[in-house]
Short mmCIF file of C-alpha atoms in Angstrom, two decimals:
data_model
loop_
_atom_site.label_atom_id
_atom_site.label_comp_id
_atom_site.label_asym_id
_atom_site.label_seq_id
_atom_site.Cartn_x
_atom_site.Cartn_y
_atom_site.Cartn_z
CA MET A 10 0.00 0.00 0.00
CA PHE A 11 2.81 2.40 0.89
CA TYR A 12 4.57 1.78 -2.41
CA ARG A 13 1.39 2.29 -4.43
CA LEU A 14 1.10 5.70 -2.80
CA ALA A 15 4.78 6.54 -3.22
CA ARG A 16 5.22 5.31 -6.79
CA PRO A 17 3.74 8.35 -8.59
CA PHE A 18 6.08 10.59 -6.61
CA LEU A 19 9.09 8.39 -7.36
CA PHE A 20 8.21 8.24 -11.05
CA GLN A 21 8.31 12.04 -11.25
CA ALA A 22 12.05 11.80 -10.62
CA ASP A 23 14.46 10.35 -13.16
CA ALA A 24 15.15 6.65 -12.69
CA GLU A 25 18.60 6.96 -11.13
CA THR A 26 17.48 9.62 -8.66
CA ALA A 27 14.54 7.44 -7.65
CA HIS A 28 16.92 4.51 -7.21
CA ASN A 29 19.07 6.53 -4.83
CA MET A 30 15.98 7.75 -2.96
CA SER A 31 14.92 4.16 -2.37
CA LEU A 32 18.34 3.31 -0.92
CA THR A 33 18.04 6.27 1.45
CA ALA A 34 14.57 5.15 2.49
CA LEU A 35 15.81 1.64 3.30
CA LYS A 36 18.53 3.09 5.50
CA MET A 37 16.20 5.42 7.37
CA LEU A 38 12.90 3.57 7.73
CA PRO A 39 12.38 0.88 10.38
CA ILE A 40 11.85 -2.37 8.49
CA PRO A 41 10.44 -5.33 10.40
CA SER A 42 11.54 -8.74 9.18
CA MET A 43 9.14 -10.07 6.54
CA GLY A 44 10.98 -13.29 5.75
CA THR A 45 8.99 -16.47 5.21
CA GLN A 46 10.04 -19.53 7.17
CA ASP A 47 7.91 -22.06 5.31
CA ALA A 48 9.80 -25.35 5.24
CA ALA A 49 8.60 -26.05 1.71
CA LEU A 50 10.78 -23.23 0.39
CA GLN A 51 14.00 -24.18 2.18
CA GLN A 52 16.81 -25.90 0.32
CA SER A 53 20.54 -26.43 0.16
CA PHE A 54 22.31 -25.20 -2.95
CA ALA A 55 26.03 -24.95 -3.65
CA GLY A 56 26.66 -25.94 -0.05
CA LEU A 57 24.62 -23.02 1.30
CA HIS A 58 21.25 -22.91 3.06
CA PHE A 59 18.47 -20.81 1.55
CA ALA A 60 15.29 -20.13 3.51
CA ASN A 61 13.54 -19.32 0.24
CA PRO A 62 14.60 -19.23 -3.42
CA VAL A 63 14.02 -15.53 -4.20
CA GLY A 64 17.09 -13.31 -4.23
CA LEU A 65 17.84 -9.72 -5.12
CA ALA A 66 19.94 -9.43 -8.27
CA PRO A 67 23.04 -7.22 -8.30
CA GLY A 68 22.77 -3.68 -9.58
CA TYR A 69 20.48 -2.40 -6.87
CA ASP A 70 22.79 -2.52 -3.86
CA LYS A 71 25.95 -1.81 -5.83
CA ASN A 72 28.03 -0.63 -2.89
CA ALA A 73 26.81 -3.04 -0.19
CA GLU A 74 24.89 -0.31 1.62
CA VAL A 75 21.71 -2.18 2.60
CA PRO A 76 22.14 -6.00 2.55
CA VAL A 77 20.60 -6.40 6.01
CA GLU A 78 17.58 -4.28 5.09
CA ILE A 79 17.12 -6.20 1.83
CA MET A 80 16.97 -9.49 3.70
CA ARG A 81 14.23 -8.10 5.94
CA LEU A 82 12.02 -7.57 2.88
CA GLY A 83 11.60 -11.32 2.48
CA PHE A 84 14.51 -12.18 0.22
CA GLY A 85 16.25 -15.50 0.75
CA PHE A 86 19.58 -14.06 -0.34
CA THR A 87 21.05 -10.91 -1.81
CA GLU A 88 23.88 -10.15 -4.21
CA VAL A 89 25.78 -6.87 -3.97
CA GLY A 90 27.81 -5.21 -6.70
CA THR A 91 29.03 -5.26 -9.35
CA LEU A 92 32.20 -4.24 -7.48
CA THR A 93 35.44 -3.41 -9.28
CA PRO A 94 38.90 -3.20 -7.69
CA LEU A 95 39.02 0.58 -8.08
CA PRO A 96 36.15 3.08 -7.84
CA GLN A 97 34.74 4.22 -11.15
CA ALA A 98 32.09 6.73 -12.14
CA GLY A 99 30.50 4.62 -14.85
CA ASN A 100 29.01 5.97 -18.04
CA PRO A 101 27.71 9.53 -18.48
CA LYS A 102 24.20 10.36 -17.26
CA PRO A 103 21.40 9.83 -18.10
CA ARG A 104 22.07 6.09 -18.13
CA LEU A 105 19.02 4.49 -16.51
CA PHE A 106 15.57 4.60 -18.11
CA ARG A 107 12.12 3.33 -17.13
CA LEU A 108 10.06 1.93 -20.00
CA VAL A 109 6.75 2.13 -18.16
CA GLU A 110 4.58 0.99 -21.04
CA ASP A 111 6.73 -2.12 -21.37
CA ALA A 112 7.30 -2.78 -17.63
CA ALA A 113 11.00 -2.67 -18.51
CA VAL A 114 14.26 -0.89 -17.79
CA ILE A 115 17.22 0.01 -19.99
CA ASN A 116 20.53 0.72 -18.31
CA ARG A 117 24.01 1.60 -19.45
CA MET A 118 25.42 2.23 -16.00
CA GLY A 119 28.90 0.88 -16.75
CA PHE A 120 29.81 -0.72 -13.41
CA ASN A 121 29.56 2.55 -11.48
CA ASN A 122 30.62 1.81 -7.91
CA GLU A 123 32.73 3.08 -5.03
CA GLY A 124 35.25 0.27 -5.35
CA GLN A 125 35.91 -2.85 -3.32
CA ALA A 126 37.64 -1.11 -0.41
CA ALA A 127 34.53 0.93 0.39
CA ALA A 128 32.33 -2.17 0.28
CA ILE A 129 34.73 -4.10 2.48
CA ALA A 130 34.57 -1.36 5.12
CA ARG A 131 30.77 -1.59 5.18
CA LEU A 132 30.53 -5.38 5.15
CA GLN A 133 33.06 -5.80 7.92
CA ASN A 134 30.75 -3.89 10.26
CA ILE A 135 27.78 -6.22 9.72
CA PRO A 136 27.39 -8.86 12.46
CA GLU A 137 27.18 -12.39 11.06
CA THR A 138 23.81 -12.91 12.71
CA ALA A 139 22.32 -9.81 11.04
CA LEU A 140 22.06 -11.45 7.60
CA ALA A 141 19.15 -13.84 7.31
CA GLY A 142 20.53 -15.59 4.22
CA PRO A 143 23.59 -15.97 2.01
CA LEU A 144 25.40 -12.87 0.79
CA GLY A 145 26.69 -12.97 -2.77
CA ILE A 146 29.31 -10.55 -4.05
CA ASN A 147 29.38 -9.80 -7.76
CA ILE A 148 32.83 -8.87 -9.07
CA GLY A 149 33.86 -7.18 -12.30
CA ALA A 150 36.74 -5.47 -14.06
CA ASN A 151 37.49 -1.78 -14.29
CA LYS A 152 36.74 -0.30 -17.69
CA ASP A 153 40.27 1.01 -18.24
CA SER A 154 42.07 -2.01 -16.79
CA ALA A 155 45.09 -3.22 -18.74
CA ASP A 156 44.46 -6.79 -17.54
CA ARG A 157 40.83 -7.60 -16.88
CA ILE A 158 41.46 -11.15 -15.76
CA ALA A 159 43.84 -9.77 -13.13
CA ASP A 160 40.98 -7.54 -11.92
CA TYR A 161 38.82 -10.61 -11.29
CA VAL A 162 41.64 -12.26 -9.38
CA ILE A 163 41.95 -9.13 -7.24
CA GLY A 164 38.17 -9.23 -6.72
CA VAL A 165 38.32 -12.80 -5.48
CA ARG A 166 41.13 -12.06 -3.04
CA ASN A 167 39.50 -8.88 -1.77
CA MET A 168 35.91 -10.03 -1.44
CA GLU A 169 36.06 -13.77 -0.71
CA PRO A 170 36.55 -13.33 3.06
CA LEU A 171 33.16 -11.55 3.24
CA ALA A 172 31.20 -13.57 0.68
CA ASP A 173 29.05 -16.67 0.95
CA TYR A 174 29.43 -16.93 -2.81
CA LEU A 175 31.17 -14.95 -5.55
CA THR A 176 29.70 -14.13 -8.94
CA VAL A 177 31.98 -13.55 -11.90
CA ASN A 178 30.19 -11.03 -14.09
CA ILE A 179 31.44 -11.12 -17.69
CA SER A 180 28.09 -10.52 -19.34
CA SER A 181 27.30 -6.83 -18.86
CA PRO A 182 26.86 -5.16 -22.24
CA ASN A 183 27.90 -1.77 -20.85
CA THR A 184 31.66 -2.29 -20.50
CA PRO A 185 33.19 -2.48 -24.00
CA GLY A 186 34.76 -5.84 -24.74
CA LEU A 187 33.70 -7.47 -21.48
CA ARG A 188 31.48 -10.09 -23.11
CA ALA A 189 34.51 -11.32 -25.10
CA LEU A 190 35.51 -13.10 -21.87
CA GLN A 191 32.66 -15.52 -22.60
CA ASP A 192 34.70 -16.92 -25.52
CA LYS A 193 35.95 -20.41 -24.74
CA ALA A 194 39.70 -19.83 -24.45
CA ALA A 195 39.35 -16.54 -22.56
CA LEU A 196 36.74 -18.02 -20.23
CA ASP A 197 38.93 -21.02 -19.45
CA ASP A 198 41.86 -18.77 -18.59
CA LEU A 199 39.67 -16.50 -16.47
CA LEU A 200 38.04 -19.30 -14.50
CA ALA A 201 41.31 -21.13 -13.97
CA GLN A 202 42.80 -18.03 -12.36
CA VAL A 203 39.65 -17.19 -10.39
CA MET A 204 39.40 -20.65 -8.89
CA ALA A 205 43.11 -20.71 -8.05
CA ALA A 206 42.84 -17.34 -6.28
CA ARG A 207 40.40 -18.65 -3.67
CA SER A 208 41.67 -19.33 -0.18
CA ARG A 209 38.79 -21.68 0.62
CA ALA A 210 36.04 -23.54 -1.23
CA THR A 211 33.82 -20.49 -1.73
CA PRO A 212 31.21 -21.27 -4.41
CA VAL A 213 31.79 -19.38 -7.65
CA PHE A 214 28.84 -18.53 -9.88
CA LEU A 215 29.18 -17.32 -13.47
CA LYS A 216 26.72 -14.76 -14.86
CA VAL A 217 26.07 -15.17 -18.58
CA ALA A 218 24.36 -13.14 -21.28
CA PRO A 219 21.09 -14.12 -22.96
CA ASP A 220 22.44 -13.11 -26.38
CA LEU A 221 24.26 -16.36 -27.10
CA GLN A 222 24.42 -18.87 -29.93
CA PRO A 223 24.08 -22.65 -29.34
CA ALA A 224 27.83 -23.16 -29.75
CA ASP A 225 28.49 -20.47 -27.15
CA ILE A 226 26.22 -22.24 -24.67
CA ASP A 227 27.98 -25.57 -25.16
CA ASP A 228 31.40 -23.96 -24.73
CA ILE A 229 30.40 -22.09 -21.57
CA VAL A 230 28.92 -25.22 -20.02
CA SER A 231 31.95 -27.37 -20.79
CA VAL A 232 34.42 -24.82 -19.41
CA ALA A 233 32.31 -24.03 -16.34
CA MET A 234 31.94 -27.70 -15.44
CA ALA A 235 35.61 -28.44 -16.05
CA ARG A 236 36.67 -25.53 -13.81
CA GLY A 237 34.30 -26.35 -10.96
CA VAL A 238 31.85 -23.46 -11.25
CA ALA A 239 29.00 -24.09 -8.80
CA ALA A 240 26.24 -22.45 -10.85
CA LEU A 241 25.38 -20.34 -13.85
CA ILE A 242 23.22 -17.24 -13.43
CA VAL A 243 21.02 -17.06 -16.52
CA SER A 244 20.88 -14.29 -17.56
CA ASN A 245 22.09 -10.71 -17.67
CA THR A 246 20.35 -7.95 -19.63
CA THR A 247 19.89 -8.22 -23.40
CA ILE A 248 21.10 -5.99 -26.21
CA SER A 249 18.27 -7.28 -28.40
CA ARG A 250 15.15 -5.16 -28.84
CA PRO A 251 11.74 -6.79 -29.12
CA ASP A 252 8.76 -4.59 -29.96
CA LEU A 253 8.71 -1.85 -27.33
CA GLN A 254 6.21 0.95 -26.80
CA SER A 255 8.12 3.39 -24.61
CA LYS A 256 9.70 6.58 -25.89
CA HIS A 257 12.97 5.26 -24.41
CA ALA A 258 12.96 2.14 -26.59
CA GLY A 259 15.85 3.42 -28.69
CA GLU A 260 18.23 4.00 -25.78
CA THR A 261 21.43 1.98 -25.87
CA GLY A 262 22.25 -0.39 -23.03
CA GLY A 263 20.93 -3.59 -21.54
CA LEU A 264 17.20 -4.25 -21.54
CA SER A 265 15.62 -5.92 -18.51
CA GLY A 266 12.12 -6.46 -17.17
CA ALA A 267 9.08 -8.04 -18.80
CA PRO A 268 10.39 -8.07 -22.41
CA LEU A 269 13.36 -10.20 -21.29
CA ARG A 270 11.22 -12.90 -19.67
CA ASP A 271 10.77 -15.31 -22.57
CA LEU A 272 14.36 -14.99 -23.82
CA ALA A 273 15.78 -15.58 -20.34
CA GLN A 274 13.44 -18.54 -19.85
CA GLN A 275 14.60 -20.09 -23.11
CA ARG A 276 18.26 -19.58 -22.29
CA LEU A 277 17.73 -21.31 -18.97
CA ILE A 278 16.18 -24.24 -20.81
CA ASP A 279 19.14 -24.25 -23.21
CA PHE A 280 21.71 -24.30 -20.42
CA ARG A 281 19.84 -27.02 -18.56
CA LYS A 282 19.84 -29.16 -21.71
CA ALA A 283 23.50 -28.49 -22.49
CA SER A 284 24.58 -29.41 -18.96
CA GLY A 285 22.32 -32.43 -18.64
CA GLY A 286 21.12 -31.05 -15.32
CA LYS A 287 24.62 -31.42 -13.83
CA LEU A 288 25.29 -27.72 -13.37
CA GLY A 289 23.42 -25.55 -10.87
CA LEU A 290 21.26 -22.83 -12.40
CA ILE A 291 19.85 -19.53 -11.12
CA GLY A 292 17.11 -17.91 -13.18
CA VAL A 293 16.91 -14.16 -13.62
CA GLY A 294 15.37 -11.81 -16.17
CA GLY A 295 11.77 -10.67 -16.44
CA ILE A 296 10.54 -12.43 -13.29
CA ALA A 297 7.64 -10.44 -11.84
CA SER A 298 5.36 -13.06 -10.26
CA ALA A 299 5.30 -16.42 -8.53
CA GLU A 300 4.20 -17.97 -11.84
CA ASP A 301 7.29 -16.55 -13.55
CA ALA A 302 9.55 -17.81 -10.77
CA TYR A 303 7.89 -21.22 -10.75
CA ALA A 304 8.37 -21.57 -14.51
CA ARG A 305 12.13 -21.00 -14.06
CA ILE A 306 12.24 -23.49 -11.21
CA ARG A 307 10.42 -26.16 -13.20
CA ALA A 308 12.77 -25.44 -16.12
CA GLY A 309 15.80 -26.17 -13.93
CA ALA A 310 16.59 -23.17 -11.73
CA SER A 311 17.12 -23.87 -8.04
CA LEU A 312 17.03 -20.14 -7.24
CA VAL A 313 15.74 -17.00 -8.92
CA GLN A 314 16.64 -13.33 -8.71
CA ILE A 315 14.54 -10.22 -9.28
CA TYR A 316 15.32 -6.54 -9.70
CA SER A 317 13.56 -4.58 -12.46
CA ALA A 318 10.13 -5.85 -11.38
CA LEU A 319 10.63 -4.08 -8.05
CA VAL A 320 10.42 -0.77 -9.90
CA TYR A 321 6.85 -1.56 -10.90
CA HIS A 322 5.64 -3.81 -8.08
CA GLY A 323 7.46 -2.45 -5.04
CA PRO A 324 9.61 -3.86 -2.24
CA GLY A 325 6.98 -6.37 -1.09
CA LEU A 326 7.34 -8.44 -4.26
CA ALA A 327 9.71 -11.06 -2.83
CA LEU A 328 7.35 -11.79 0.05
CA LYS A 329 4.40 -12.04 -2.35
CA ILE A 330 6.24 -14.42 -4.68
CA ASN A 331 7.29 -16.67 -1.82
CA ARG A 332 3.78 -16.91 -0.38
CA GLN A 333 2.33 -17.82 -3.75
CA LEU A 334 5.13 -20.28 -4.49
CA VAL A 335 4.06 -22.28 -1.46
CA LYS A 336 0.56 -22.54 -2.91
CA LEU A 337 1.88 -23.60 -6.32
CA LEU A 338 3.99 -26.33 -4.72
CA GLN A 339 1.00 -27.57 -2.76
CA ARG A 340 -1.17 -27.53 -5.89
CA ASP A 341 1.31 -29.74 -7.74
CA GLY A 342 2.00 -32.09 -4.85
CA PHE A 343 5.59 -31.05 -4.03
CA ALA A 344 6.55 -31.22 -0.37
CA ASN A 345 9.65 -29.12 -1.00
CA ILE A 346 10.79 -26.76 -3.71
CA SER A 347 13.78 -28.93 -4.57
CA GLY A 348 11.33 -31.54 -5.85
CA ALA A 349 10.01 -29.10 -8.46
CA VAL A 350 13.43 -28.14 -9.87
CA GLY A 351 13.73 -29.29 -13.47
CA THR A 352 10.44 -31.16 -13.65
CA ASP A 353 9.65 -29.59 -17.03
CA ALA A 354 13.15 -30.12 -18.42
#
């Protein structure tokens, strides 16, 4: 109810200003815990315990400012970042656009963040008991780095002590040349160095783009499995442009939200098939309801992440999805969510 009242005011501001206002609100407002404890939603994945399968995707809490507050909104886990070794301003503004008529977002942020040192300082002050679920840290390379693979190694060494899992983000379309690291030889080199840089068996997830050819999918799966990646996050934003109605449809950058849903669903299916169900999957892209989340789960995702849908549905969306997921599991006779994973594959 509060968000329905606040949304018209927020939408009068440009998208990035509204984003920053929401972060300020989370810091200032008292937020009671809204997490669901239903046993049907609990599962183990990549050696971690998740009270429910709905996580917050990276990009919202870039600088690890509000992970505790995010968890209180009913999320089972949260992923901060993308964090680069050095601070960077990102691309020129404006760089974030609401496509209201399409329930979508286009961004060309460019890994804007305060750098890993600032995030470390914040995360070190959070008591272990304050986080109600796993904390993921998404790492990337600085735009002007002479050695991007070295940046990921630095990210592992800097952030691993504070992370329950690490995500290697090589799929943002907003850093020139970054997606080239998805090529087989480059990816193998990157993952070999990332895995060797760990000081313990911290799960490593790999975030991939939806704009891939079948051969790309096979190569990514084979390299990820050979290098011990715990899961693929499918997928990042798309550079493709379906039919869009908004005046911002022509903006460059990555498209997310409702128009990405079917493409991201299909890529999840493709990765499940290519891996034979032997590689963990996390579904993201265009998820705005329990039905959307359930479709990803039945297609092979153990977990899902949301972000753009929060712009249109508000901060109570995770709680709503989880409550309705319980009903969907009961309807289909599943005692636990893990039983539904991959049933449509």
